[in-house]
Coordinates of C-alpha atoms and ligand atoms in Angstrom, one line a residue:
M1 CA 15.1 -3.9 -4.7
R2 CA 14.5 -0.6 -2.9
F3 CA 11.4 1.5 -2.3
I4 CA 10.3 4.9 -1.1
S5 CA 6.9 5.9 0.2
L6 CA 6.0 9.4 -1.2
G7 CA 2.9 9.6 1.0
S8 CA 0.9 7.2 3.1
G9 CA -2.7 7.8 4.4
S10 CA -5.9 9.6 3.4
S11 CA -3.9 12.6 2.2
G12 CA -2.4 10.5 -0.6
N13 CA -0.5 7.3 -1.1
C14 CA 2.3 6.6 -3.5
Y15 CA 5.1 4.0 -3.6
Y16 CA 8.0 3.9 -6.0
I17 CA 9.7 0.5 -6.1
Q18 CA 13.1 0.1 -7.9
S19 CA 15.1 -2.9 -9.0
G20 CA 18.3 -2.2 -10.8
D21 CA 17.7 0.6 -13.3
K22 CA 13.9 -0.2 -13.6
A23 CA 11.0 0.8 -11.3
I24 CA 7.2 0.6 -10.9
I25 CA 4.9 2.9 -9.1
I26 CA 2.0 1.6 -6.9
D27 CA -0.8 4.2 -6.5
I28 CA -0.6 8.0 -7.1
G29 CA -2.9 9.6 -4.6
I30 CA -0.8 12.8 -4.5
S31 CA -0.9 15.5 -7.2
I32 CA 1.3 15.2 -10.2
R33 CA 2.9 18.5 -9.3
R34 CA 3.8 17.1 -5.9
L35 CA 5.0 13.9 -7.4
K36 CA 7.4 15.8 -9.6
I37 CA 8.7 18.0 -6.8
L38 CA 9.3 15.0 -4.4
S39 CA 10.9 13.0 -7.2
R40 CA 13.5 15.7 -7.7
Q41 CA 14.0 16.2 -4.0
Y42 CA 14.5 12.6 -3.2
G43 CA 16.4 11.4 -6.3
V44 CA 13.4 9.3 -7.6
N45 CA 14.0 8.7 -11.3
M46 CA 10.6 8.8 -13.0
G47 CA 12.3 8.0 -16.4
N48 CA 12.9 4.4 -15.5
V49 CA 9.3 3.6 -14.5
L50 CA 7.8 0.7 -16.4
G51 CA 4.2 1.0 -15.2
I52 CA 1.8 2.1 -12.6
F53 CA -0.1 -0.4 -10.5
V54 CA -3.2 0.5 -8.6
T55 CA -4.6 -1.0 -5.4
H56 CA -8.1 0.5 -5.6
D57 CA -10.1 3.4 -6.9
H58 CA -10.3 5.7 -3.9
T59 CA -9.0 9.1 -4.6
D60 CA -6.2 9.0 -2.0
H61 CA -4.7 6.2 -4.2
V62 CA -5.6 7.3 -7.8
K63 CA -5.7 11.1 -7.9
A64 CA -3.0 11.5 -10.5
V65 CA -2.8 8.0 -12.1
G66 CA -4.6 9.2 -15.2
A67 CA -2.6 12.4 -15.4
L68 CA 0.8 10.6 -15.2
S69 CA -0.3 8.0 -17.7
Q70 CA -1.5 10.7 -20.2
E71 CA 1.7 12.7 -19.8
T72 CA 4.2 9.8 -20.0
A73 CA 2.3 7.1 -21.9
L74 CA 2.9 4.7 -18.9
P75 CA 0.7 1.6 -18.8
V76 CA -1.7 1.3 -15.8
Y77 CA -2.1 -2.2 -14.4
T78 CA -5.0 -3.2 -12.2
T79 CA -8.1 -5.5 -12.2
E80 CA -11.1 -4.8 -14.4
S81 CA -13.2 -3.8 -11.5
V82 CA -10.7 -1.2 -10.2
H83 CA -10.3 0.2 -13.8
H84 CA -14.0 0.6 -13.9
G85 CA -13.9 2.3 -10.5
M86 CA -11.3 4.8 -11.7
E87 CA -13.5 5.6 -14.8
I88 CA -16.4 6.6 -12.6
N89 CA -14.4 8.4 -9.9
R90 CA -15.3 12.0 -10.5
Y91 CA -12.4 13.2 -8.3
M92 CA -9.9 11.6 -10.7
K93 CA -10.2 14.3 -13.3
K94 CA -7.8 12.9 -15.9
K95 CA -8.6 9.4 -17.0
V96 CA -6.3 6.5 -18.0
P97 CA -6.2 6.5 -21.8
R98 CA -7.7 3.3 -23.2
E99 CA -4.5 2.4 -25.0
H100 CA -2.6 2.5 -21.7
T101 CA -5.1 0.4 -19.8
R102 CA -3.7 -3.1 -18.8
T103 CA -6.1 -5.5 -17.1
I104 CA -4.6 -8.0 -14.7
E105 CA -6.1 -11.0 -12.9
T106 CA -5.5 -11.7 -9.2
H107 CA -3.3 -14.6 -8.2
T108 CA -1.5 -14.4 -11.5
E109 CA 2.1 -13.5 -12.0
N110 CA 2.9 -10.5 -14.2
H111 CA 6.5 -10.4 -15.4
I112 CA 7.4 -6.8 -16.1
G113 CA 11.1 -6.0 -16.5
P114 CA 13.0 -7.4 -13.5
F115 CA 9.7 -7.6 -11.5
C116 CA 7.3 -10.5 -10.9
I117 CA 4.1 -8.9 -9.5
T118 CA 1.1 -10.8 -8.2
A119 CA -2.1 -9.0 -7.2
F120 CA -4.4 -10.6 -4.6
P121 CA -7.9 -9.5 -3.5
V122 CA -8.2 -7.3 -0.3
P123 CA -11.6 -6.6 1.1
H124 CA -12.5 -2.8 1.2
D125 CA -15.4 -0.6 0.3
S126 CA -14.2 0.3 -3.1
S127 CA -14.8 -1.2 -6.6
G128 CA -12.1 -3.7 -5.8
N129 CA -8.8 -3.7 -4.0
N130 CA -5.5 -5.4 -4.6
G131 CA -2.6 -6.3 -2.4
Y132 CA 0.6 -6.7 -4.3
F133 CA 3.4 -9.3 -3.9
I134 CA 6.5 -8.2 -5.7
E135 CA 9.5 -10.3 -6.4
S136 CA 12.9 -9.2 -7.7
D137 CA 16.6 -9.4 -6.9
G138 CA 16.0 -12.6 -4.9
T139 CA 13.8 -10.9 -2.4
N140 CA 10.2 -9.8 -2.1
L141 CA 7.9 -7.0 -0.9
C142 CA 4.2 -7.4 0.0
L143 CA 1.8 -4.4 0.2
V144 CA -1.5 -4.7 2.0
T145 CA -3.4 -1.4 2.4
D146 CA -7.0 -0.4 3.1
A147 CA -7.9 -3.8 4.3
G148 CA -11.2 -4.4 6.1
H149 CA -9.8 -7.7 7.4
I150 CA -7.4 -10.5 6.5
T151 CA -9.1 -13.1 4.4
P152 CA -7.7 -16.7 4.0
E153 CA -6.6 -15.9 0.4
M154 CA -4.4 -13.0 1.6
E155 CA -2.6 -15.2 4.2
P156 CA -0.1 -17.0 2.0
Y157 CA 1.2 -13.7 0.5
I158 CA 1.7 -12.1 4.0
A159 CA 3.2 -15.3 5.3
K160 CA 6.0 -15.4 2.6
A161 CA 6.7 -11.7 2.7
Q162 CA 10.3 -10.8 3.7
H163 CA 9.4 -7.2 3.5
L164 CA 5.8 -6.2 4.4
I165 CA 4.0 -2.9 4.2
I166 CA 0.7 -3.3 6.0
E167 CA -2.0 -0.9 7.1
A168 CA -2.4 0.1 10.7
N169 CA -5.2 2.6 10.3
Y170 CA -6.7 3.3 13.7
D171 CA -6.5 2.8 17.4
L172 CA -9.7 1.3 18.8
A173 CA -10.2 3.7 21.7
M174 CA -9.2 6.8 19.6
L175 CA -11.7 5.9 16.9
A176 CA -14.5 5.2 19.5
T177 CA -14.0 8.6 21.2
G178 CA -12.7 10.6 18.3
P179 CA -14.3 13.3 16.1
Y180 CA -15.8 11.1 13.4
P181 CA -19.6 10.7 13.2
A182 CA -21.0 7.3 14.0
P183 CA -21.7 6.1 10.4
L184 CA -18.1 6.9 9.4
R185 CA -16.8 5.2 12.5
R186 CA -18.8 2.1 11.6
R187 CA -17.5 2.2 8.0
I188 CA -13.9 2.3 9.1
A189 CA -14.3 -0.5 11.7
S190 CA -16.3 -2.7 9.3
D191 CA -14.8 -5.7 7.7
R192 CA -14.7 -3.7 4.4
G193 CA -13.1 -0.7 6.1
H194 CA -9.6 -0.4 7.6
M195 CA -7.4 -2.4 10.0
S196 CA -6.9 -1.3 13.6
N197 CA -3.5 -1.5 15.3
E198 CA -4.8 -4.6 17.1
D199 CA -5.9 -6.2 13.9
T200 CA -2.5 -5.6 12.3
G201 CA -0.6 -6.8 15.4
N202 CA -2.6 -10.0 15.5
A203 CA -2.1 -10.5 11.7
I204 CA 1.7 -10.1 12.0
A205 CA 1.8 -12.4 15.0
R206 CA -0.2 -15.1 13.3
L207 CA 1.3 -14.9 9.8
A208 CA 4.5 -12.9 9.5
L209 CA 6.9 -13.9 12.3
K210 CA 8.6 -16.7 10.3
E211 CA 9.6 -14.8 7.1
A212 CA 9.4 -11.0 7.7
K213 CA 12.6 -9.1 8.3
H214 CA 11.2 -5.6 8.1
I215 CA 7.6 -4.3 8.4
W216 CA 6.3 -0.8 7.7
L217 CA 3.0 0.3 9.0
C218 CA 1.1 2.4 6.4
H219 CA -2.1 4.5 6.1
L220 CA -2.2 5.6 9.7
S221 CA -5.2 7.8 10.4
E222 CA -4.3 11.4 11.4
E223 CA -7.3 11.7 13.7
N224 CA -7.6 8.2 15.1
N225 CA -4.0 7.0 15.4
N226 CA -0.5 8.1 15.9
P227 CA 2.8 6.4 15.1
N228 CA 4.0 5.9 18.7
L229 CA 0.7 4.4 19.8
A230 CA 0.5 2.1 16.7
L231 CA 4.1 0.8 17.2
R232 CA 3.6 0.3 21.0
T233 CA 0.3 -1.6 20.5
I234 CA 1.7 -3.9 17.8
K235 CA 5.0 -4.5 19.6
E236 CA 3.1 -5.4 22.8
I237 CA 1.1 -8.0 20.8
L238 CA 4.3 -9.4 19.2
A239 CA 6.2 -9.6 22.5
A240 CA 3.8 -12.3 23.6
H241 CA 4.8 -14.3 20.4
E242 CA 8.6 -13.7 20.6
S243 CA 9.5 -17.3 20.8
E244 CA 7.8 -18.1 17.5
S245 CA 10.1 -15.9 15.5
S246 CA 12.7 -17.9 13.8
H247 CA 15.3 -15.2 13.3
E248 CA 16.5 -11.7 14.5
P249 CA 13.8 -9.4 15.8
I250 CA 11.7 -7.9 13.1
T251 CA 12.3 -4.2 12.4
I252 CA 8.9 -2.4 12.5
E253 CA 8.4 1.3 11.8
A254 CA 5.6 3.6 10.7
L255 CA 5.6 5.3 7.4
P256 CA 5.2 9.1 7.6
R257 CA 1.8 10.3 6.4
R258 CA 2.6 13.5 4.5
S259 CA 6.3 13.4 3.8
P260 CA 8.4 10.8 1.9
S261 CA 10.0 8.0 3.9
G262 CA 13.4 8.1 2.2
F263 CA 14.6 5.0 0.3
Y264 CA 14.7 1.6 2.0
E265 CA 17.1 -1.0 0.6
L266 CA 15.5 -4.5 0.6
I267 CA 18.0 -7.3 1.0
Ligands
ZN1 ZN1 -6.7 4.9 1.4
ZN2 ZN1 -9.5 3.1 0.4

């Protein structure tokens, strides 16, 4: 498997995940025009995509989901509640055609081409929100974004992830002293909002030290976080747990917000 992030954060999220000559996309929160430009620039073959999976119905994740599905007849997979959320999201102008709507259940394996994809519920202030656990080529990739907190039902997926993309949205002090009005600050910090660097560091320390080889921090806030601070905070938390790791040190990096990451090979 290999993946590329084409954008990560409130300005638009999009992941392209490839196995052999097949691929899936998770979320399209960037415009379809930008998706096409970046695909050409970064060698992303849109012709081999089998389907679009959606985490949740916020615009930074679904902006062009309907547009791409209409244009290419690609099926769109997500839970019933997230499909409903997309239908009523007025910022998502083009809707998913009914014939391309695929409803999936959480905690259930979906076999699509070379992929086995399992959605699991993630708490967030949207109509619903899914993490995804993707298996192919004898390895796996787990995506957890826009997570208010880690629930017990999320834990097994994070714990068995060899490759983990997990949100580190904000730094506690930057959020507290930053430009956001108090109600928005409360929303972000709530247990249906986003994960702080500390939350993410503690989750990795508690769950991911045994299996994870490579971790990518995603959905960093532009106003309330920066990559160096997120990495420093999380590595400090992990340093205290170093002896619990069963293998080589985990590689941790932050995905760029507005630009593509380049392809990562997952082995
Ligand atoms: Zn988001
Ligand atoms: Zn969201």
